[in-house]
JSON list of C-alpha atoms and ligand atoms in Angstrom, two decimals:
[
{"chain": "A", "resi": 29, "resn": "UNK", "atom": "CA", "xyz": [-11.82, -227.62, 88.67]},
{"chain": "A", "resi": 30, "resn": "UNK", "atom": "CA", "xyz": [-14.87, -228.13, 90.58]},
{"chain": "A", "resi": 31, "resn": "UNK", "atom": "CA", "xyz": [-14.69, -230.48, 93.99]},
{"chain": "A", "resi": 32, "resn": "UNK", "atom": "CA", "xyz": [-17.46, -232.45, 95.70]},
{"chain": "A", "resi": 33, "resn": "UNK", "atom": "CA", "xyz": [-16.70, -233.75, 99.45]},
{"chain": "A", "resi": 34, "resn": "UNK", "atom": "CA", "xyz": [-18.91, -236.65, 100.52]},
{"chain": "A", "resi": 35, "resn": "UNK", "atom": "CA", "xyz": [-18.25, -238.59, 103.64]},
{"chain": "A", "resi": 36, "resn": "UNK", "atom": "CA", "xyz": [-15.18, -236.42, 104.51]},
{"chain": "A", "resi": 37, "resn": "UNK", "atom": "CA", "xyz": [-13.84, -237.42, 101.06]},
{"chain": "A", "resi": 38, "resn": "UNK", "atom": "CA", "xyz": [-12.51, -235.02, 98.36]},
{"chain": "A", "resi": 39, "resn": "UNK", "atom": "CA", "xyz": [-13.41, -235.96, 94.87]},
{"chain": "A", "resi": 40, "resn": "UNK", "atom": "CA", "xyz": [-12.52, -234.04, 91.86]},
{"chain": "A", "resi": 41, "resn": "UNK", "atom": "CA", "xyz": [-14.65, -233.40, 88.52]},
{"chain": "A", "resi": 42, "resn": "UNK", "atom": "CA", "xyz": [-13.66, -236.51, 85.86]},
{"chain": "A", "resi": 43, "resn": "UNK", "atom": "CA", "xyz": [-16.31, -236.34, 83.13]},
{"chain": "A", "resi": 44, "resn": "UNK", "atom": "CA", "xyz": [-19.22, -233.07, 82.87]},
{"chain": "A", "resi": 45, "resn": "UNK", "atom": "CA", "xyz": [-23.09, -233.89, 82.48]},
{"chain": "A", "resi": 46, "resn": "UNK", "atom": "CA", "xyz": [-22.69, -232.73, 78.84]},
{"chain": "A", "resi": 47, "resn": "UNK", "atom": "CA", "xyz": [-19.49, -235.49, 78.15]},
{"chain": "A", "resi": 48, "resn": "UNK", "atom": "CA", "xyz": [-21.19, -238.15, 80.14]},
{"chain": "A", "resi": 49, "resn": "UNK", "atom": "CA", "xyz": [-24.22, -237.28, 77.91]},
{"chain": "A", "resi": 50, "resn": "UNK", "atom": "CA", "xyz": [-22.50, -237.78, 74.28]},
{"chain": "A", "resi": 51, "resn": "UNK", "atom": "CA", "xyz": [-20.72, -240.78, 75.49]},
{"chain": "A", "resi": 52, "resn": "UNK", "atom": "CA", "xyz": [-23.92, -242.30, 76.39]},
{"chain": "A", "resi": 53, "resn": "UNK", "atom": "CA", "xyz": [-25.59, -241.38, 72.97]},
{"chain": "A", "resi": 54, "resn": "UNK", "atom": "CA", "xyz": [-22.69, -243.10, 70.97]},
{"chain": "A", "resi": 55, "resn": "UNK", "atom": "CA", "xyz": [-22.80, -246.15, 72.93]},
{"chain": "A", "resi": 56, "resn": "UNK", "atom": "CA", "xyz": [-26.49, -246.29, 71.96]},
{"chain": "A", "resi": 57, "resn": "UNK", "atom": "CA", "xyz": [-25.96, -245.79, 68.29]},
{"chain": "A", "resi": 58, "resn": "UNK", "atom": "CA", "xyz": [-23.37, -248.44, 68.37]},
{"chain": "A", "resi": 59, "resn": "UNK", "atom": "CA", "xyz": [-25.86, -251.05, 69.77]},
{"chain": "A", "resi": 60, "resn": "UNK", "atom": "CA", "xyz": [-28.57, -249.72, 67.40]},
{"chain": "A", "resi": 61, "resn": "UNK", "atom": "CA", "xyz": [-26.65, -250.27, 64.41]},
{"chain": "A", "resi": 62, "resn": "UNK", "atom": "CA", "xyz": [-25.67, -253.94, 65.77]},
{"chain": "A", "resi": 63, "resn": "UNK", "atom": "CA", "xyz": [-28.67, -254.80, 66.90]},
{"chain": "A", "resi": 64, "resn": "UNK", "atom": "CA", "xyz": [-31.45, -253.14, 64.23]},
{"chain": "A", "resi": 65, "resn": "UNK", "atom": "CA", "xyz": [-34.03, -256.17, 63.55]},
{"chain": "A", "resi": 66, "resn": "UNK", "atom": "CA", "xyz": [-33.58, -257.61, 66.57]},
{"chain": "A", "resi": 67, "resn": "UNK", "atom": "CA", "xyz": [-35.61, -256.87, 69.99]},
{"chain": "A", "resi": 68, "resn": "UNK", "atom": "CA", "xyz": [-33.06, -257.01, 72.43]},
{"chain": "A", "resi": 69, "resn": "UNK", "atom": "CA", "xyz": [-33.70, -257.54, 76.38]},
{"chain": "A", "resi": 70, "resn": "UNK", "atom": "CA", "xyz": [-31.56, -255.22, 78.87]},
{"chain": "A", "resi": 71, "resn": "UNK", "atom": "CA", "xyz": [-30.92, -256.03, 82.22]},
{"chain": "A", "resi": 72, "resn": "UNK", "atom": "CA", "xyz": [-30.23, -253.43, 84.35]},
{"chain": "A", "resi": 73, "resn": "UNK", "atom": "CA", "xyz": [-27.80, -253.87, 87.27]},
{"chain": "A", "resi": 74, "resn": "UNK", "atom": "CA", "xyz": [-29.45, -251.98, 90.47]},
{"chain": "A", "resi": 75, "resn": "UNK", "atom": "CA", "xyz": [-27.95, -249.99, 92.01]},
{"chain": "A", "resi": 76, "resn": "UNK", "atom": "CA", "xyz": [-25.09, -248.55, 90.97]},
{"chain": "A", "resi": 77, "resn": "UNK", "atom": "CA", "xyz": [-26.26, -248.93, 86.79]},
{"chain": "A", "resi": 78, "resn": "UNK", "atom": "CA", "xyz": [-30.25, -246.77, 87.00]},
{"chain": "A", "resi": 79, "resn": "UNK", "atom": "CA", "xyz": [-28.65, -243.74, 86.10]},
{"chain": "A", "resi": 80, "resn": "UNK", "atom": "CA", "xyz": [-27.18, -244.49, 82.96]},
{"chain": "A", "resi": 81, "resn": "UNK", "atom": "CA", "xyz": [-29.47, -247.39, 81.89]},
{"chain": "A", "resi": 82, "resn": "UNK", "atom": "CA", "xyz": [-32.36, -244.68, 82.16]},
{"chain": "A", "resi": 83, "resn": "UNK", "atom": "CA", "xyz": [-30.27, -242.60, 79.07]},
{"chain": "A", "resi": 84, "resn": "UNK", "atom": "CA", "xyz": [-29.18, -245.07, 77.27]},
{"chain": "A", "resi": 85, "resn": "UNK", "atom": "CA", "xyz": [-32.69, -247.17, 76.94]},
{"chain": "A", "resi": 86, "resn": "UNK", "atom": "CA", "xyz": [-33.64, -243.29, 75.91]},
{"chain": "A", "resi": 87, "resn": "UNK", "atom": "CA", "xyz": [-31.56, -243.60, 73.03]},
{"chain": "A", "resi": 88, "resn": "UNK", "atom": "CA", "xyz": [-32.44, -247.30, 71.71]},
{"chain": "A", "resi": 89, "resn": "UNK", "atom": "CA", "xyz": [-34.52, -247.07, 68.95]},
{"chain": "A", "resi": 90, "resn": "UNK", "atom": "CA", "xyz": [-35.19, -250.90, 68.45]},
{"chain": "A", "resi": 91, "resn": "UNK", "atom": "CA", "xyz": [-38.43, -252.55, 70.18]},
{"chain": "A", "resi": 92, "resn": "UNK", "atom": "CA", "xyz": [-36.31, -253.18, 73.30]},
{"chain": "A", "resi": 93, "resn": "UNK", "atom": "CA", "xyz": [-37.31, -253.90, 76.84]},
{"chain": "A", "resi": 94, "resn": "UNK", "atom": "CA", "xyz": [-35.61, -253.75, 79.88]},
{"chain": "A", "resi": 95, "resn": "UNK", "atom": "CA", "xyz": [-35.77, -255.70, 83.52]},
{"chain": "A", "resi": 96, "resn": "UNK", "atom": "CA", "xyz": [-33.91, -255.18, 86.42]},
{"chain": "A", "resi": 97, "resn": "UNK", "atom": "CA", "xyz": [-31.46, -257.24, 88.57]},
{"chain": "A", "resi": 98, "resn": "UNK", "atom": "CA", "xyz": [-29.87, -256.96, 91.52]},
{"chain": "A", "resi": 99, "resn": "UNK", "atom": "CA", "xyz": [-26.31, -258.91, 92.29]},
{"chain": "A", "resi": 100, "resn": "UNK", "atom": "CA", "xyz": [-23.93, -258.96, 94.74]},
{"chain": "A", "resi": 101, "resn": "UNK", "atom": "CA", "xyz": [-20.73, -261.18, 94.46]},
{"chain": "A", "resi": 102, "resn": "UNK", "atom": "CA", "xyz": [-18.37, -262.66, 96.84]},
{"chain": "A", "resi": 103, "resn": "UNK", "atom": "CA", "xyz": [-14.80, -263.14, 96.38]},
{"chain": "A", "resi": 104, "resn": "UNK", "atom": "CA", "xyz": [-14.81, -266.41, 98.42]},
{"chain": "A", "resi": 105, "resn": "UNK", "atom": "CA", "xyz": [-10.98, -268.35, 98.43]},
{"chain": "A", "resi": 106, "resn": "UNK", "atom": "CA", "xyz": [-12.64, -271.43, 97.39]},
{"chain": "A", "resi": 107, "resn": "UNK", "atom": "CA", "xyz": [-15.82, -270.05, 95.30]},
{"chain": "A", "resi": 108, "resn": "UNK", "atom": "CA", "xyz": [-14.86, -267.17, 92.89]},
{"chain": "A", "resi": 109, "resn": "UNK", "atom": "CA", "xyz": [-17.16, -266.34, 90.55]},
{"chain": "A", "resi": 110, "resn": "UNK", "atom": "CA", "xyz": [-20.17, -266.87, 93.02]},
{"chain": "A", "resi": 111, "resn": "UNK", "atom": "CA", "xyz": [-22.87, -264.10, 92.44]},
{"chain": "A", "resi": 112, "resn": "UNK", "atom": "CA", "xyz": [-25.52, -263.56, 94.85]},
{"chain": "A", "resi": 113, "resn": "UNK", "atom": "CA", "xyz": [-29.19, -262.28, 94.24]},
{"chain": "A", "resi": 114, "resn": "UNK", "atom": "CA", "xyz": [-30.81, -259.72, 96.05]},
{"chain": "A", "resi": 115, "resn": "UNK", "atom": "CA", "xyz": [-33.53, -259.10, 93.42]},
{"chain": "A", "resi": 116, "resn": "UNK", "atom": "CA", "xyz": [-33.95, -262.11, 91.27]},
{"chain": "A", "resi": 117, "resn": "UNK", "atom": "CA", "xyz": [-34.77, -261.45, 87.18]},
{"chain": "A", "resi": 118, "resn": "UNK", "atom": "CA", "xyz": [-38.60, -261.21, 87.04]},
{"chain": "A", "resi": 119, "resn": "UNK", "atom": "CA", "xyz": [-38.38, -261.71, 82.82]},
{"chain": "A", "resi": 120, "resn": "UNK", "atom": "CA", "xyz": [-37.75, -265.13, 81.08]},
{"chain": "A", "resi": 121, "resn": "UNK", "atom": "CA", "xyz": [-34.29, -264.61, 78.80]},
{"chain": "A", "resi": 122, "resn": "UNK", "atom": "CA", "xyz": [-34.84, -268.03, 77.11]},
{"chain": "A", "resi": 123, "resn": "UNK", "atom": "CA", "xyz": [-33.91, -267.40, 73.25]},
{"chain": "A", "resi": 124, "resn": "UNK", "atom": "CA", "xyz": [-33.60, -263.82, 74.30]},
{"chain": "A", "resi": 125, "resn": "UNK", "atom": "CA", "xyz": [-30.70, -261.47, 72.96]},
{"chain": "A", "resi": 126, "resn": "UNK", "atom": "CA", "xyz": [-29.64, -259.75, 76.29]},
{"chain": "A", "resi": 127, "resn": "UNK", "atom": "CA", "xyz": [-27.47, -256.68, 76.98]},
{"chain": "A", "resi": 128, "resn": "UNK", "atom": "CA", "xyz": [-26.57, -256.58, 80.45]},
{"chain": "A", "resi": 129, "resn": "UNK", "atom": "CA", "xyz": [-26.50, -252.29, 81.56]},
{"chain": "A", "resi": 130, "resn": "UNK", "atom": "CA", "xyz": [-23.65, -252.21, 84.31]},
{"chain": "A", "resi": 131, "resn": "UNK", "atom": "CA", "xyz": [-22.31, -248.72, 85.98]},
{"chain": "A", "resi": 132, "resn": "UNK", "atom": "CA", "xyz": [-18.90, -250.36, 86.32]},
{"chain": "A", "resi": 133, "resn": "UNK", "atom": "CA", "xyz": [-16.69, -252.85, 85.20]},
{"chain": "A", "resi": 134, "resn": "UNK", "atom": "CA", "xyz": [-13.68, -253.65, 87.86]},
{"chain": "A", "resi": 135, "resn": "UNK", "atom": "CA", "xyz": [-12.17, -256.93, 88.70]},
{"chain": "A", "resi": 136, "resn": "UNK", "atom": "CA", "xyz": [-15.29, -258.40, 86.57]},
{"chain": "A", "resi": 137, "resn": "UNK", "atom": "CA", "xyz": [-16.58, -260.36, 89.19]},
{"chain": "A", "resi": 138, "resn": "UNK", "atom": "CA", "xyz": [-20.01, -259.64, 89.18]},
{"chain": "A", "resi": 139, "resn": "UNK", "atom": "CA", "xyz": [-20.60, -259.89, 85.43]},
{"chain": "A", "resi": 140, "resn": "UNK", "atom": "CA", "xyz": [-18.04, -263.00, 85.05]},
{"chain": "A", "resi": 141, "resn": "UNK", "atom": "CA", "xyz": [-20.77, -265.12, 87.21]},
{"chain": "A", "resi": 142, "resn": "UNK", "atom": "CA", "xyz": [-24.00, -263.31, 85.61]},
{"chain": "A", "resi": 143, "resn": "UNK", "atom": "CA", "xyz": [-23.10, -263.76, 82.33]},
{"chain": "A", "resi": 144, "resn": "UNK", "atom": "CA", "xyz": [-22.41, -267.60, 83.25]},
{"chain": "A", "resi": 145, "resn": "UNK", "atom": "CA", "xyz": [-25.93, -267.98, 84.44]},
{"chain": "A", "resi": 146, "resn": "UNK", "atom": "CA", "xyz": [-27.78, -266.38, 81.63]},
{"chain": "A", "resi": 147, "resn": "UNK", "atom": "CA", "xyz": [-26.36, -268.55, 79.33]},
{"chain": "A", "resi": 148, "resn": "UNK", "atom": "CA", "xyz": [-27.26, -271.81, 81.69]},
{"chain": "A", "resi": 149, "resn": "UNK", "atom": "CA", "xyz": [-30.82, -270.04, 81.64]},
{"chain": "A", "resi": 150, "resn": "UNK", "atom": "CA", "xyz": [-30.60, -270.31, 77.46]},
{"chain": "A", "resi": 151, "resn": "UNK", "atom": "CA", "xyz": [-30.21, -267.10, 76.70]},
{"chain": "A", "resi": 152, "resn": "UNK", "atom": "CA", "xyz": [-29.61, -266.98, 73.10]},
{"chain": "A", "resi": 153, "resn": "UNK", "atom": "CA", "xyz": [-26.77, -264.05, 73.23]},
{"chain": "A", "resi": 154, "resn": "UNK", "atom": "CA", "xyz": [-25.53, -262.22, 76.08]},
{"chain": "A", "resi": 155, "resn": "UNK", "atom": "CA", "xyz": [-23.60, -258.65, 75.51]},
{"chain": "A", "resi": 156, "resn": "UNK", "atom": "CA", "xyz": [-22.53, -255.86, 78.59]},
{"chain": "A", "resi": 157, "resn": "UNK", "atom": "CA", "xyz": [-22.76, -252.66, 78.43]},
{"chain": "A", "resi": 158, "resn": "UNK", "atom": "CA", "xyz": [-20.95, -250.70, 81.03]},
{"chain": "A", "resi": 159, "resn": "UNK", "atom": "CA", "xyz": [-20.30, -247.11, 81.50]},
{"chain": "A", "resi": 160, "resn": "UNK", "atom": "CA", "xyz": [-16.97, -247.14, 83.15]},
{"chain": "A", "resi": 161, "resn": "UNK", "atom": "CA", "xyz": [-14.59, -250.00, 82.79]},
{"chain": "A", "resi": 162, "resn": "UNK", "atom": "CA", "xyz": [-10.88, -250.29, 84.81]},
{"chain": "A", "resi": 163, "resn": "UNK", "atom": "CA", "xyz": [-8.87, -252.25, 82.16]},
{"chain": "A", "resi": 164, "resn": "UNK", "atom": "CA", "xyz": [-6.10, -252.16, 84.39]},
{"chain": "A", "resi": 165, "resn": "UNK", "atom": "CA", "xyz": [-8.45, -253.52, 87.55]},
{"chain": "A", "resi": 166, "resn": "UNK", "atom": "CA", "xyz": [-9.71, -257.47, 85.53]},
{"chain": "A", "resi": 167, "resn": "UNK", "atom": "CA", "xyz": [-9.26, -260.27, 86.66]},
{"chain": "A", "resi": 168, "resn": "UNK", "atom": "CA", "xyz": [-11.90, -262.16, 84.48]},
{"chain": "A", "resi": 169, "resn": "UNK", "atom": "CA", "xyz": [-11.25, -261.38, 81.27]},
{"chain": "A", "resi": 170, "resn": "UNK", "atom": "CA", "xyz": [-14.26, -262.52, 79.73]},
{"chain": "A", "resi": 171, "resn": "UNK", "atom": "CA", "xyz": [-16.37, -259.90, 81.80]},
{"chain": "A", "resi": 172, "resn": "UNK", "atom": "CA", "xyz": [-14.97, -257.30, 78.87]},
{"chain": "A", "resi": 173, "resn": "UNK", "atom": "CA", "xyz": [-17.46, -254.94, 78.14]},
{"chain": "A", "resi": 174, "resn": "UNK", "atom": "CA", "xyz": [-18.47, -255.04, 74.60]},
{"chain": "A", "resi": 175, "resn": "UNK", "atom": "CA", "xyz": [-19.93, -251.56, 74.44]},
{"chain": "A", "resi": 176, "resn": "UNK", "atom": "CA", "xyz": [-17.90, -249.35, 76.94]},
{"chain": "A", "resi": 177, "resn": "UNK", "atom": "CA", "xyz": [-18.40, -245.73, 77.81]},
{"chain": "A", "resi": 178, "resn": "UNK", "atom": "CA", "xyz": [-14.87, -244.73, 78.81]},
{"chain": "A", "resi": 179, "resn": "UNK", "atom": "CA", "xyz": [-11.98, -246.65, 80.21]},
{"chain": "A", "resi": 180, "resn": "UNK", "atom": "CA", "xyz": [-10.62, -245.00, 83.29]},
{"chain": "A", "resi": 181, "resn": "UNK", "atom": "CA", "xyz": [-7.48, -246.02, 85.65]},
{"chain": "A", "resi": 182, "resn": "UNK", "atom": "CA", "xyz": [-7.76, -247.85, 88.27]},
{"chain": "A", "resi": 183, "resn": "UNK", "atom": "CA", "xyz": [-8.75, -244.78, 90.46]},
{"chain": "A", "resi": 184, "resn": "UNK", "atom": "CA", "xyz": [-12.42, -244.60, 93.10]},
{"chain": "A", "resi": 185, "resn": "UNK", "atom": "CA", "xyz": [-14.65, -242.83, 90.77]},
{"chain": "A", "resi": 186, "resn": "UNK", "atom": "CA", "xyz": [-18.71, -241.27, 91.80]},
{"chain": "A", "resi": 187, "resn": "UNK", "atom": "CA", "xyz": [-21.29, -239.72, 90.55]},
{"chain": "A", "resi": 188, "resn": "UNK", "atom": "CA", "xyz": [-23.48, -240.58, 87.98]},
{"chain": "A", "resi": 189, "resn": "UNK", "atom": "CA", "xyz": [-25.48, -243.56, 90.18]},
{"chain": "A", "resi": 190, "resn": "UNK", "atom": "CA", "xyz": [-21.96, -244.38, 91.15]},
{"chain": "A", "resi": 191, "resn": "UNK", "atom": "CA", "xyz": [-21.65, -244.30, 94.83]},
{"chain": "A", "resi": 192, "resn": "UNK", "atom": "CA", "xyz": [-19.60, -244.50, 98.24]},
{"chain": "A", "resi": 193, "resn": "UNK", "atom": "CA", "xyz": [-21.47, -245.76, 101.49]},
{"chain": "A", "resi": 194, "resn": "UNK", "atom": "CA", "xyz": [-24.79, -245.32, 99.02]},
{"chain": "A", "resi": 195, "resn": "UNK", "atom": "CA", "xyz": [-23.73, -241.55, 98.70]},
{"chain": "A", "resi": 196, "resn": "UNK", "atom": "CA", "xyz": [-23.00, -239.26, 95.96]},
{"chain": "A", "resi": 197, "resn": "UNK", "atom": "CA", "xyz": [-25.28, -241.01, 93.24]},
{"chain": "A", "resi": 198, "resn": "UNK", "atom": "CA", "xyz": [-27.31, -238.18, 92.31]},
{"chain": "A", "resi": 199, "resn": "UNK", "atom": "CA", "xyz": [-24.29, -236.27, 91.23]},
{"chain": "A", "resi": 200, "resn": "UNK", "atom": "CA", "xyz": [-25.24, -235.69, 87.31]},
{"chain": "A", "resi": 201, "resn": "UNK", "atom": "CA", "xyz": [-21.05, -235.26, 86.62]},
{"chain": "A", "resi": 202, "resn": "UNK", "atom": "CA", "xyz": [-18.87, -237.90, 87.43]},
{"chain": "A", "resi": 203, "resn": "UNK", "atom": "CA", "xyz": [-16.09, -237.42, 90.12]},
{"chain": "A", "resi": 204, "resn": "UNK", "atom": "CA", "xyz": [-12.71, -239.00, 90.91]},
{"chain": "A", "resi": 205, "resn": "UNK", "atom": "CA", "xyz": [-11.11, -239.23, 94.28]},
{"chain": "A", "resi": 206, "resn": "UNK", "atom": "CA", "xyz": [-8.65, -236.37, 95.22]},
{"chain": "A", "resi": 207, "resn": "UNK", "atom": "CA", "xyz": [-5.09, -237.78, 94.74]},
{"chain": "A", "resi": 208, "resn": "UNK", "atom": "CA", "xyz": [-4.05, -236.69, 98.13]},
{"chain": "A", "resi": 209, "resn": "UNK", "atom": "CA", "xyz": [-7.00, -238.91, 100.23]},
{"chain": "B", "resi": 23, "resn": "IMP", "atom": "P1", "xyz": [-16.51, -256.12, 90.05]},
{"chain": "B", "resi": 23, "resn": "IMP", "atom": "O1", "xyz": [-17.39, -257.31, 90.32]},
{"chain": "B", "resi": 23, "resn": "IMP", "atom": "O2", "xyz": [-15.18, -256.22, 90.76]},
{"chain": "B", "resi": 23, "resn": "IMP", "atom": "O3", "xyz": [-16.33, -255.84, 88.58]},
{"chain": "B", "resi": 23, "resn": "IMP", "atom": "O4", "xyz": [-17.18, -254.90, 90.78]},
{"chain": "B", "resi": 23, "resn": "IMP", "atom": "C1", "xyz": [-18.11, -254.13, 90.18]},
{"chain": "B", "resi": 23, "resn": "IMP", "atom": "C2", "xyz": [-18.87, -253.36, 91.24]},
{"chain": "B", "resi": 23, "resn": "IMP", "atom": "O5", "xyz": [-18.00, -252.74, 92.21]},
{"chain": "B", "resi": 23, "resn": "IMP", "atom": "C3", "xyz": [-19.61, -252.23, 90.59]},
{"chain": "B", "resi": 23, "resn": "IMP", "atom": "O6", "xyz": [-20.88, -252.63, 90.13]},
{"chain": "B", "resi": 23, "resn": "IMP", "atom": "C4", "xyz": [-19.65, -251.19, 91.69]},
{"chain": "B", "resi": 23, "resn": "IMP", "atom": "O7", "xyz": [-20.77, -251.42, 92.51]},
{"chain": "B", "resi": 23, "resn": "IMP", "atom": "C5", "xyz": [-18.39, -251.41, 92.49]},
{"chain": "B", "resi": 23, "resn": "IMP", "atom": "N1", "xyz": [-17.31, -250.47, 92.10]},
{"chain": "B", "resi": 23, "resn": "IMP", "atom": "C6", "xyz": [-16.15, -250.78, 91.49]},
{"chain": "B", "resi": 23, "resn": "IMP", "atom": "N2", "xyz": [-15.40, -249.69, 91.29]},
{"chain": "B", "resi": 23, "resn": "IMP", "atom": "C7", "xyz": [-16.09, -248.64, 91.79]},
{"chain": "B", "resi": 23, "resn": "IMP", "atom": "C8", "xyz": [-15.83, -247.21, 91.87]},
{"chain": "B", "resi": 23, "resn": "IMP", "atom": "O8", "xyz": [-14.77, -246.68, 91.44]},
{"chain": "B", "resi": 23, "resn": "IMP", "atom": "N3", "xyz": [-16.81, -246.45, 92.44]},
{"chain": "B", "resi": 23, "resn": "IMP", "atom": "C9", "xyz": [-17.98, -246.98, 92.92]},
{"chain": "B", "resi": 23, "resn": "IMP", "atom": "N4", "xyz": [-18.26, -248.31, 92.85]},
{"chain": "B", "resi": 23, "resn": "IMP", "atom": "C10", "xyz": [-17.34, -249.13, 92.30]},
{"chain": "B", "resi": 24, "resn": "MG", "atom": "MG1", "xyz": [-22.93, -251.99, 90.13]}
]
């Protein structure tokens, strides 16, 4: 099995370039087939979601377009659910059908308070996409990706635009931490 260390940690090989890649592709035919006559607007979470974004929107044959976005949430005591900006939406999603592109799914956090604002900003439907999901990891249930990649355990997982301290996203395979670290 091939091994990556970053940062002094060792992660092991999860998913090859060539599995990520026909994962990605039948996520995209899914959301062409649900989506043909419509002209749906992605959002694509920065950072961690470029990577895979970039292939799917490759494989979307509707008259889509994409923006970008970029979150970061707190887990206050008082004020779950609170999402901060960093890079506000730059496209209108009024009467829009949106499909949020995440990298990662985990407690649901992030998505759980997106999702709530798009629809206060009249989106018209609002669907995520994420690559990975943790199943095991959700604590807002309604942050459920509708079009998932692969379900993994609850395990550190990079690569892929994935990354830890900002490293290892230019790894084209994803990698999962060594069980020994
Ligand atoms: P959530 O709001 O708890 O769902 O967190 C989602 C965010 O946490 C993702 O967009 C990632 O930035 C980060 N994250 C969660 N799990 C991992 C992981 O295994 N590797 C790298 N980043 C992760
Ligand atoms: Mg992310």
């Amino acid at each position: 099995m091939q091994s990556v260390t970053i940062q002094n940690l060792t992660f092991d090989e999860y998913l090859s370039a060539s599995e990520i890649a026909s994962i990605v592709k039948e996520v995209a035919n899914r959301i062409n087939t649900d989506y043909a006559g419509r002209e749906p607007l992605f959002i694509c979470v920065l950072n961690g979601a470029f990577i895979y974004a970039s292939d799917l929107f490759k494989c979307i044959n509707l008259p889509a377009e994409i923006t970008f976005v970029r979150l970061k949430s707190y887990e206050g005591t008082a004020t779950s659910g609170k999402v901060n900006t960093l890079i506000p939406l730059q496209t209108s999603v009024k009467d829009r059908d949106i499909i949020i592109i995440e990298d990662i799914v985990d407690t649901g956090l992030t998505m759980h308070g997106f999702m709530q604002y798009l629809k206060e900003e009249g989106a018209r439907s609002v669907e995520l996409t994420s690559f990975l999901f943790k199943p095991d990891a959700i604590k807002y249930p309604d942050a459920t990706p509708k079009y998932i990649g692969k379900s993994i355990p609850t395990k550190f997982v990079v690569g892929y635009g994935l990354d830890v301290d900002e490293k290892g996203r230019n790894l084209d395979s994803l990698y999962v931490l060594h069980p020994e670290e």
